[in-house]
Coordinates of C-alpha atoms in Angstrom, one line a residue:
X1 CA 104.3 107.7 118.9
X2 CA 102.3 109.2 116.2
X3 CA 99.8 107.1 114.6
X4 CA 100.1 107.0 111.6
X5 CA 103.6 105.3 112.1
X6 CA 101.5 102.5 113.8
X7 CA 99.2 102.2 111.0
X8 CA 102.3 101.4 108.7
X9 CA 103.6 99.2 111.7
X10 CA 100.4 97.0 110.8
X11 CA 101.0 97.1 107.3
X12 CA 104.4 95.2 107.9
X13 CA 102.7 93.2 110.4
X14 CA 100.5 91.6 108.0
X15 CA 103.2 91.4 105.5
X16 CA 105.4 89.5 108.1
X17 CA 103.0 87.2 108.8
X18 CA 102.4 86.2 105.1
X19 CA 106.0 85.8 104.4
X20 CA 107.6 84.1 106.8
X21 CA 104.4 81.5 108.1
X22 CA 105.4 79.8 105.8
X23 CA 108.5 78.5 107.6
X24 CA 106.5 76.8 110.5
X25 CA 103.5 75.3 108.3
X26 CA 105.5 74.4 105.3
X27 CA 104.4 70.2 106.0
X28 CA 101.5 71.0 106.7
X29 CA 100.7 72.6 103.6
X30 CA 102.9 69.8 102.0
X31 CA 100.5 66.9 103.2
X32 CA 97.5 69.4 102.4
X33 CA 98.2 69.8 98.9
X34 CA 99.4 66.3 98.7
X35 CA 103.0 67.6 97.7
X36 CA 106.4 67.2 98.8
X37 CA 108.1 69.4 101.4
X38 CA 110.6 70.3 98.5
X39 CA 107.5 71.7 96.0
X40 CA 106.3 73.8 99.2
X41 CA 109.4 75.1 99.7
X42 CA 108.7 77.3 96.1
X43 CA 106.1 78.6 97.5
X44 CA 107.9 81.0 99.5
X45 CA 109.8 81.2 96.0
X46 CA 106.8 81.9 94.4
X47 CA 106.1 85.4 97.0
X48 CA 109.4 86.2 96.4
X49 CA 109.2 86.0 92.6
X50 CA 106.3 88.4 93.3
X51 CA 107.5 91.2 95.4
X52 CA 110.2 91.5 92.9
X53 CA 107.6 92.4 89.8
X54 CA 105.3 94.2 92.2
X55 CA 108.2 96.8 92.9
X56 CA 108.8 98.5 89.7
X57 CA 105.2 99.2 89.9
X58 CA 106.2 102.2 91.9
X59 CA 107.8 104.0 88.7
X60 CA 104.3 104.7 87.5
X61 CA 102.9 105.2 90.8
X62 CA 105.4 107.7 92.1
X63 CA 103.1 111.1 91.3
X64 CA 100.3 109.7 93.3
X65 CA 99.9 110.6 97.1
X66 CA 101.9 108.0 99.4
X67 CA 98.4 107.4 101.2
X68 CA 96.6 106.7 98.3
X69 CA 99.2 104.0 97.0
X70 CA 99.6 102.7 100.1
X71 CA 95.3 102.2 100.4
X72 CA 95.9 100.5 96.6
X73 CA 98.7 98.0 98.4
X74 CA 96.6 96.8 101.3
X75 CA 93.7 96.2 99.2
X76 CA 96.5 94.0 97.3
X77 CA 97.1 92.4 100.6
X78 CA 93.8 91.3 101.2
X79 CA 93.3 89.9 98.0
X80 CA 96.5 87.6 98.1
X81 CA 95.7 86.2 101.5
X82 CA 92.3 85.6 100.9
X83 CA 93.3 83.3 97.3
X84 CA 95.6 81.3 99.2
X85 CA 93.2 80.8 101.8
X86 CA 90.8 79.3 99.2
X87 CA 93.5 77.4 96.9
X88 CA 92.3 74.0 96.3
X89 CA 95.4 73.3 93.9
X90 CA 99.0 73.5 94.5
X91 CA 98.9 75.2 90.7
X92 CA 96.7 77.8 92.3
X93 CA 98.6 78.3 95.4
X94 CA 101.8 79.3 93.5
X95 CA 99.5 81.8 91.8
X96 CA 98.4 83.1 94.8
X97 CA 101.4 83.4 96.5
X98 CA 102.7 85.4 94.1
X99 CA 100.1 87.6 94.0
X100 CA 100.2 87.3 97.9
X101 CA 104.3 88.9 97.1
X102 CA 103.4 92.0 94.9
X103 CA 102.5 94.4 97.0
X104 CA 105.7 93.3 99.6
X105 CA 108.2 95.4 98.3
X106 CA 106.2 98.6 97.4
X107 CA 104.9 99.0 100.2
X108 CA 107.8 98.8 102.0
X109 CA 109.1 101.7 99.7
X110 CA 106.1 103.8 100.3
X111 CA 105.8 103.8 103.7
X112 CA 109.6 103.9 104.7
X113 CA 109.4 107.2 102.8
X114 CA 105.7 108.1 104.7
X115 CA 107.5 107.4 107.9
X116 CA 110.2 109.8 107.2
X117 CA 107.5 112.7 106.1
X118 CA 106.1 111.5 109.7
X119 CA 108.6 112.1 111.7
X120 CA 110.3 115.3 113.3
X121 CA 114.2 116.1 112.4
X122 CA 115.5 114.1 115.2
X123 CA 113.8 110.5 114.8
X124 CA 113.8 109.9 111.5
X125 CA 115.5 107.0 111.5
X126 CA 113.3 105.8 114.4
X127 CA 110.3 106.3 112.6
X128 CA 111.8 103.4 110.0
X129 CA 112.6 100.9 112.8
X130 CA 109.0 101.1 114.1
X131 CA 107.6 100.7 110.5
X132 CA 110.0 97.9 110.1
X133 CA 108.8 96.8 113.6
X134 CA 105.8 95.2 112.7
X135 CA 107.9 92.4 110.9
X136 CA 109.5 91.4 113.9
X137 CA 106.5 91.5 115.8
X138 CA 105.1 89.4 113.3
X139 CA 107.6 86.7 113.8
X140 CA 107.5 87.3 117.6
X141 CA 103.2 86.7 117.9
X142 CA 101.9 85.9 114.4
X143 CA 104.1 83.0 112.8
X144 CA 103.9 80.7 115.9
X145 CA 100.2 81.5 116.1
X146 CA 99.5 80.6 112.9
X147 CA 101.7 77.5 113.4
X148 CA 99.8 76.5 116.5
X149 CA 96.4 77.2 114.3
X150 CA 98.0 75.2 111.3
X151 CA 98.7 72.2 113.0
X152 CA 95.7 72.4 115.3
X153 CA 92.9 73.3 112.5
X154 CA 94.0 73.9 109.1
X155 CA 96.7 75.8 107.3
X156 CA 94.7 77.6 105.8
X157 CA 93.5 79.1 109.0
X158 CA 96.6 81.9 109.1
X159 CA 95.8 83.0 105.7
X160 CA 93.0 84.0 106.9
X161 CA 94.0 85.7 110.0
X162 CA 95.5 87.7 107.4
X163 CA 92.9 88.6 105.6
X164 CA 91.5 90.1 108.8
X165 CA 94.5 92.0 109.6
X166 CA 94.4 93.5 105.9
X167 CA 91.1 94.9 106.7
X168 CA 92.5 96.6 109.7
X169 CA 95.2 98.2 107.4
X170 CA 93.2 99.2 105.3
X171 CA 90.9 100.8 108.1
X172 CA 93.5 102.5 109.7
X173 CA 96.0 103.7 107.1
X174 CA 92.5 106.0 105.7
X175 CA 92.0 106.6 109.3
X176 CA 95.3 107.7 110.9
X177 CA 98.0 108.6 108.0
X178 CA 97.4 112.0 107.2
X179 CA 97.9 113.4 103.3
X180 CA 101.9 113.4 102.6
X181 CA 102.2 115.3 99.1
X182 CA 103.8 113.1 96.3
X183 CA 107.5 113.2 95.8
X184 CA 108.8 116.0 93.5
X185 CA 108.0 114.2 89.6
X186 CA 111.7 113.9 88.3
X187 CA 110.7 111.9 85.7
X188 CA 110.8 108.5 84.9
X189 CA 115.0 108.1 84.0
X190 CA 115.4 110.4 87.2
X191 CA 114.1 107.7 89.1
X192 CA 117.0 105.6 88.5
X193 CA 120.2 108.3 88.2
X194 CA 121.0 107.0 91.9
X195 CA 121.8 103.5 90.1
X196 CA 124.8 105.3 88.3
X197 CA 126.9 105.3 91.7
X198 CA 128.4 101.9 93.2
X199 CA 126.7 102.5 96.6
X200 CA 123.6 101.1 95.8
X201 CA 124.7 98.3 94.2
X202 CA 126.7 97.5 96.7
X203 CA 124.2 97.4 99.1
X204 CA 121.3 95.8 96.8
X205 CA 124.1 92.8 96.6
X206 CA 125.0 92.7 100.7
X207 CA 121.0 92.8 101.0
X208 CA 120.6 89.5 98.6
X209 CA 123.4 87.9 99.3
X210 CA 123.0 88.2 103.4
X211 CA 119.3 87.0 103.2
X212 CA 119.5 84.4 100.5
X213 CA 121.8 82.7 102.9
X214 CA 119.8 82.8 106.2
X215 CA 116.6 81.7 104.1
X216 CA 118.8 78.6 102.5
X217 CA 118.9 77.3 106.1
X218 CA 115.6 79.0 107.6
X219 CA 113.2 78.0 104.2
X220 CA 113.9 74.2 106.3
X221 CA 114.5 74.7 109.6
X222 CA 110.8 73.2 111.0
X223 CA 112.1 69.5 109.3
X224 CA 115.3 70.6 110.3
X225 CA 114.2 71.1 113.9
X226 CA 112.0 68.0 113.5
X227 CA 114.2 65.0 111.9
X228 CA 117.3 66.5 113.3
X229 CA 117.4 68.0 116.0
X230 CA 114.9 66.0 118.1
X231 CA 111.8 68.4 118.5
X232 CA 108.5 67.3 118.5
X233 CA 106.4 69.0 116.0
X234 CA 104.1 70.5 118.4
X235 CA 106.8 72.4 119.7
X236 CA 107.2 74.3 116.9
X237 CA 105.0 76.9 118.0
X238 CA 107.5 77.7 120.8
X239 CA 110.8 77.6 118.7
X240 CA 109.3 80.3 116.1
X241 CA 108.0 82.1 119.3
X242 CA 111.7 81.9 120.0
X243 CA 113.1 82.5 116.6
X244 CA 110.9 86.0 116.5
X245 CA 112.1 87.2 119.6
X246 CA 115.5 86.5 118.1
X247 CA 114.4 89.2 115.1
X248 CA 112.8 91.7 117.7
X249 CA 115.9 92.1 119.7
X250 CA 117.8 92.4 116.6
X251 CA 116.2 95.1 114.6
X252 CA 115.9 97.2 117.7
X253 CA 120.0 96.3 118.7
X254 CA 120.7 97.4 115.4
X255 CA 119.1 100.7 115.6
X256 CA 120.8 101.6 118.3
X257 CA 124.6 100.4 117.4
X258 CA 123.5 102.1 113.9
X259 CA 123.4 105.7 115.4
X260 CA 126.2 105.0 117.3
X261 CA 128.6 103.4 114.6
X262 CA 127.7 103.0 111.3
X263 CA 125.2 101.4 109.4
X264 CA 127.3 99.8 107.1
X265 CA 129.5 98.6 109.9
X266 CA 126.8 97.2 111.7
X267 CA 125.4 95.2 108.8
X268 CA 128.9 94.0 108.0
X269 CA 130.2 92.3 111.5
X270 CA 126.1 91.0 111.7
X271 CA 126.6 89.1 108.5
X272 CA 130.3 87.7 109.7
X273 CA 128.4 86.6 113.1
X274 CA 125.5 85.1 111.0
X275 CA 128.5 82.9 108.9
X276 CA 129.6 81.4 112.3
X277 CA 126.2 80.4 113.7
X278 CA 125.0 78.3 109.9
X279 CA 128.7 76.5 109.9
X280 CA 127.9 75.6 113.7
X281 CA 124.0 74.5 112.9
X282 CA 125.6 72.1 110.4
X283 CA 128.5 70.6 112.6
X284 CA 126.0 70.4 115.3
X285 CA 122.6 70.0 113.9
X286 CA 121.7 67.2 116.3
X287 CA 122.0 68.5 119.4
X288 CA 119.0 70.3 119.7
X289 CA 118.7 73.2 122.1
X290 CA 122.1 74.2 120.9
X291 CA 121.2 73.9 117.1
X292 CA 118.1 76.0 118.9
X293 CA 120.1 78.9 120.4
X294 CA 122.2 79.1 117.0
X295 CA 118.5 79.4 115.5
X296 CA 118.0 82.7 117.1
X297 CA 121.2 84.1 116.5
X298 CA 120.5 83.7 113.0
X299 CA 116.8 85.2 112.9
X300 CA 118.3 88.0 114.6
X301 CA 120.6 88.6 112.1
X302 CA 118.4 88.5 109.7
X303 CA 117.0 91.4 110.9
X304 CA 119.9 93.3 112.6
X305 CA 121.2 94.1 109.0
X306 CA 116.9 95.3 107.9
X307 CA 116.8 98.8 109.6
X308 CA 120.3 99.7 108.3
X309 CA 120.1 98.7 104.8
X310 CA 117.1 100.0 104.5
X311 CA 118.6 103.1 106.1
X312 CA 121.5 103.1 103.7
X313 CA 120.0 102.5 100.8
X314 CA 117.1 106.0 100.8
X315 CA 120.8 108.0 101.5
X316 CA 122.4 107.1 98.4
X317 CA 119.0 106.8 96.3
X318 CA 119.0 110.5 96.1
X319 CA 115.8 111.3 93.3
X320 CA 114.5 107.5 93.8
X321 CA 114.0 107.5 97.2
X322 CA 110.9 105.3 97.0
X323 CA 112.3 103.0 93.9
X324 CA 115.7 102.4 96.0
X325 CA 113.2 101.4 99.6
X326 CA 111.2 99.2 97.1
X327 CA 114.8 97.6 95.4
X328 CA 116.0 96.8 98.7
X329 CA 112.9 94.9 99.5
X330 CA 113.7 93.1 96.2
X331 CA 116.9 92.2 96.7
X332 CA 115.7 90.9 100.3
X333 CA 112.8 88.9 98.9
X334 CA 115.3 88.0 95.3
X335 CA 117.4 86.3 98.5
X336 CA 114.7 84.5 99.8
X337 CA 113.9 82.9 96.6
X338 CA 117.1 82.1 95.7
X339 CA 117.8 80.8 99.1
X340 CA 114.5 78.5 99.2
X341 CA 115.7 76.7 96.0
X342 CA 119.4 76.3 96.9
X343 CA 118.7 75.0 100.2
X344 CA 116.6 72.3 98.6
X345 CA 119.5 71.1 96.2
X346 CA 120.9 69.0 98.8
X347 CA 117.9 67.3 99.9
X348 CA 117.0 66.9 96.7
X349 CA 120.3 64.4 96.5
X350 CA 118.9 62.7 99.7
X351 CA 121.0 64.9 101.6
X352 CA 120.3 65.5 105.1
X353 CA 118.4 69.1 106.0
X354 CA 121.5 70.2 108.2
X355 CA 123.6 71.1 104.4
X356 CA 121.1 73.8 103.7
X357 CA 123.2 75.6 106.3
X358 CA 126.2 74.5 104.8
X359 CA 124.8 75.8 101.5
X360 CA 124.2 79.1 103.3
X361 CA 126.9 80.3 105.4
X362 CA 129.2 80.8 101.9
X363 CA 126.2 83.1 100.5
X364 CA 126.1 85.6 103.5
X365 CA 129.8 85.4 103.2
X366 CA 129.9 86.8 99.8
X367 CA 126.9 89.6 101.1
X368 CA 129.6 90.2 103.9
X369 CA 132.4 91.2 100.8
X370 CA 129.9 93.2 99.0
X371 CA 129.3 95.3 102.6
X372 CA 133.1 95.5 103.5
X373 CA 133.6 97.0 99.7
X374 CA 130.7 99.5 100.7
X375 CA 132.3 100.4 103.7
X376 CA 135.8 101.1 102.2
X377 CA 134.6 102.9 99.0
X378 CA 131.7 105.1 100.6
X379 CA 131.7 104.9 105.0
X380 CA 135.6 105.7 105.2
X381 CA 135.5 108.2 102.5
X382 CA 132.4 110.3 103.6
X383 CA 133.7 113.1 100.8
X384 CA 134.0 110.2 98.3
X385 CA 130.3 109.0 99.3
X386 CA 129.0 112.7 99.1
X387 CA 130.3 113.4 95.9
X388 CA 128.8 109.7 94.3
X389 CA 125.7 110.8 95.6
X390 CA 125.6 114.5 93.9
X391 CA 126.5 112.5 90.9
X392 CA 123.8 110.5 90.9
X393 CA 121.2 113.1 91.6

């Protein structure tokens, strides 16, 4: 493995880890700050909110060297863990966690395009998953670290185990990613021709629709887990160690059904499977190793469909390659904001934290239309799905 692929690998890694601990340390934060669990819950709208503004940053930055935007972003990185490791407010926290967000989704199209550069003809698409990788990974070691710290020390103890690992990204993408020239300059409306065609759109709305879903039900699931189904707190640690695994054997199942099938098929029956799992975690939220089991299938969902979209979405972005990897990091993050604050509605009514799954599983349903349109307008019509694409370059 080449690495500079690893170096990106720690990029996501560090990105992971400031997304998504914020699922296993939301009450801790929330007794913290001296907030609800509710107001918490926007902070992972707040990083969201952020990785969507951060993108479109890229339509400025596209003439630059992908190394040298990609230095830029992990400085970014560094900067947004270390404010919310120092946030004495929750006004600030917000602040910071957007901040924390804007370099998400850029990266993510910089380096998925870096990775192709990296590799040879035969593993492109391999050199994705492994940049892609380090979220998993992240889920798998990080999250449930930083929960164990959390609870043991302080939250604000992972953010700064972030911090560190920005340093090391920043260390090692100037060390071990080599020059990559700058895409050819098609100007700034040729960026978005590839927007003219369905495809994309198709896939931006499977992308949000899919994840928005999953986060409705996983923005909760450590008071799910809690008040629900039985757990202790302490063993939160283990049921995200769990959950990542879950994401880790997805990503890497997908990759390989992807070259075999299709993408766009493998996206679509992942999202039907993921519909299932959040009707079950409601109807049987309090039995608690099954609600526990269901808890993996999702998170690995949520990650099956990652590689392939992402995949998908740099074909038919022909001219805006690194604007179509950043807009699908959008629509994943647009999701997770929309999913934090719709899976709080029904608490909000005193609900109990089981209907965020019920909330959910119609969401990923509607991500699951937008995919099976995709499928029949662009995957069973290959001629069709060239000539959209010509169109758009």
């Amino acid at each position: 493995m080449k690495k500079g692929l690893i170096a990106l690998a720690f990029g996501t890694l560090a990105l992971g880890m400031t997304e998504f601990v914020m699922m296993g340390i939301l009450p801790d934060i929330a007794r913290g700050l001296g907030i609800t669990i509710i107001q918490a819950g926007h902070l992972i709208s707040a990083y969201a909110i952020g990785v969507c503004c951060g993108a479109p940053l890229l339509t400025v930055a596209h003439k630059y060297s992908p190394k040298r935007i990609l230095l830029v972003l992990a400085a970014m990185m560094l900067l947004g863990a270390v404010l919310c490791a120092v946030s004495p407010t929750y006004g600030m926290m917000l602040a910071a966690r957007f901040i924390a967000g804007l370099p998400h989704g850029a990266y993510f199209g910089v380096a998925s395009i870096a990775a192709i550069r990296l590799a040879d003809e035969r593993h492109k698409t391999g050199a994705v998953s492994i940049m892609v990788a380090g979220m998993t990974i992240a889920n798998l070691f990080g999250v449930p670290l930083s929960t164990a710290l959390s609870g043991n020390i302080s939250w604000r103890v992972p953010f700064v185990l972030v911090a560190l690992l920005s340093l090391l990204v920043l260390y090692y993408i100037w060390k071990w990613v080599p020059h990559i020239d700058p895409l050819p300059d098609n100007g700034y409306k040729g960026q978005f021709r590839f927007l003219r065609s369905s495809a994309p759109w198709l896939i931006l709305a499977a992308t949000m629709l899919g994840n928005g879903g999953i986060f409705c039900w996983y923005s909760y699931v450590t008071p799910l887990m809690t008040t629900e189904g039985g757990f202790p707190p302490e063993t939160m640690s283990l049921l995200m160690v769990a959950a990542g695994f879950g994401m880790v054997v997805g990503n890497l199942t997908s990759g390989r059904l992807s070259d075999r099938y299709s993408p766009g098929r493998v996206a679509a029956c992942t999202q039907a499977v993921v519909v299932a799992a959040l009707l079950l975690i409601f109807a049987l939220a309090q039995y608690g190793w099954l609600t526990a089991g269901l808890m993996v299938v999702c998170t690995a969902g949520l990650f099956a469909v990652s590689s392939p979209l992402q995949f998908l979405i740099l074909k038919h972005a022909p001219g805006g390659e690194m604007l179509g990897g950043a807009a699908i990091q959008v629509a994943f993050n647009l999701g997770n904001a929309l999913g934090a604050f719709c899976g709080g509605l029904p608490m909000d009514h005193g609900l109990p934290y089981r209907y965020a799954a019920l909330v959910g599983a119609p969401v990923v349903l509607l991500g699951y239309i937008a995919m099976a349109i995709f499928i029949h307008r662009h995957e069973n019509r290959p001629q069709a799905a060239a000539a959209s694409a010509s169109q758009g370059a």
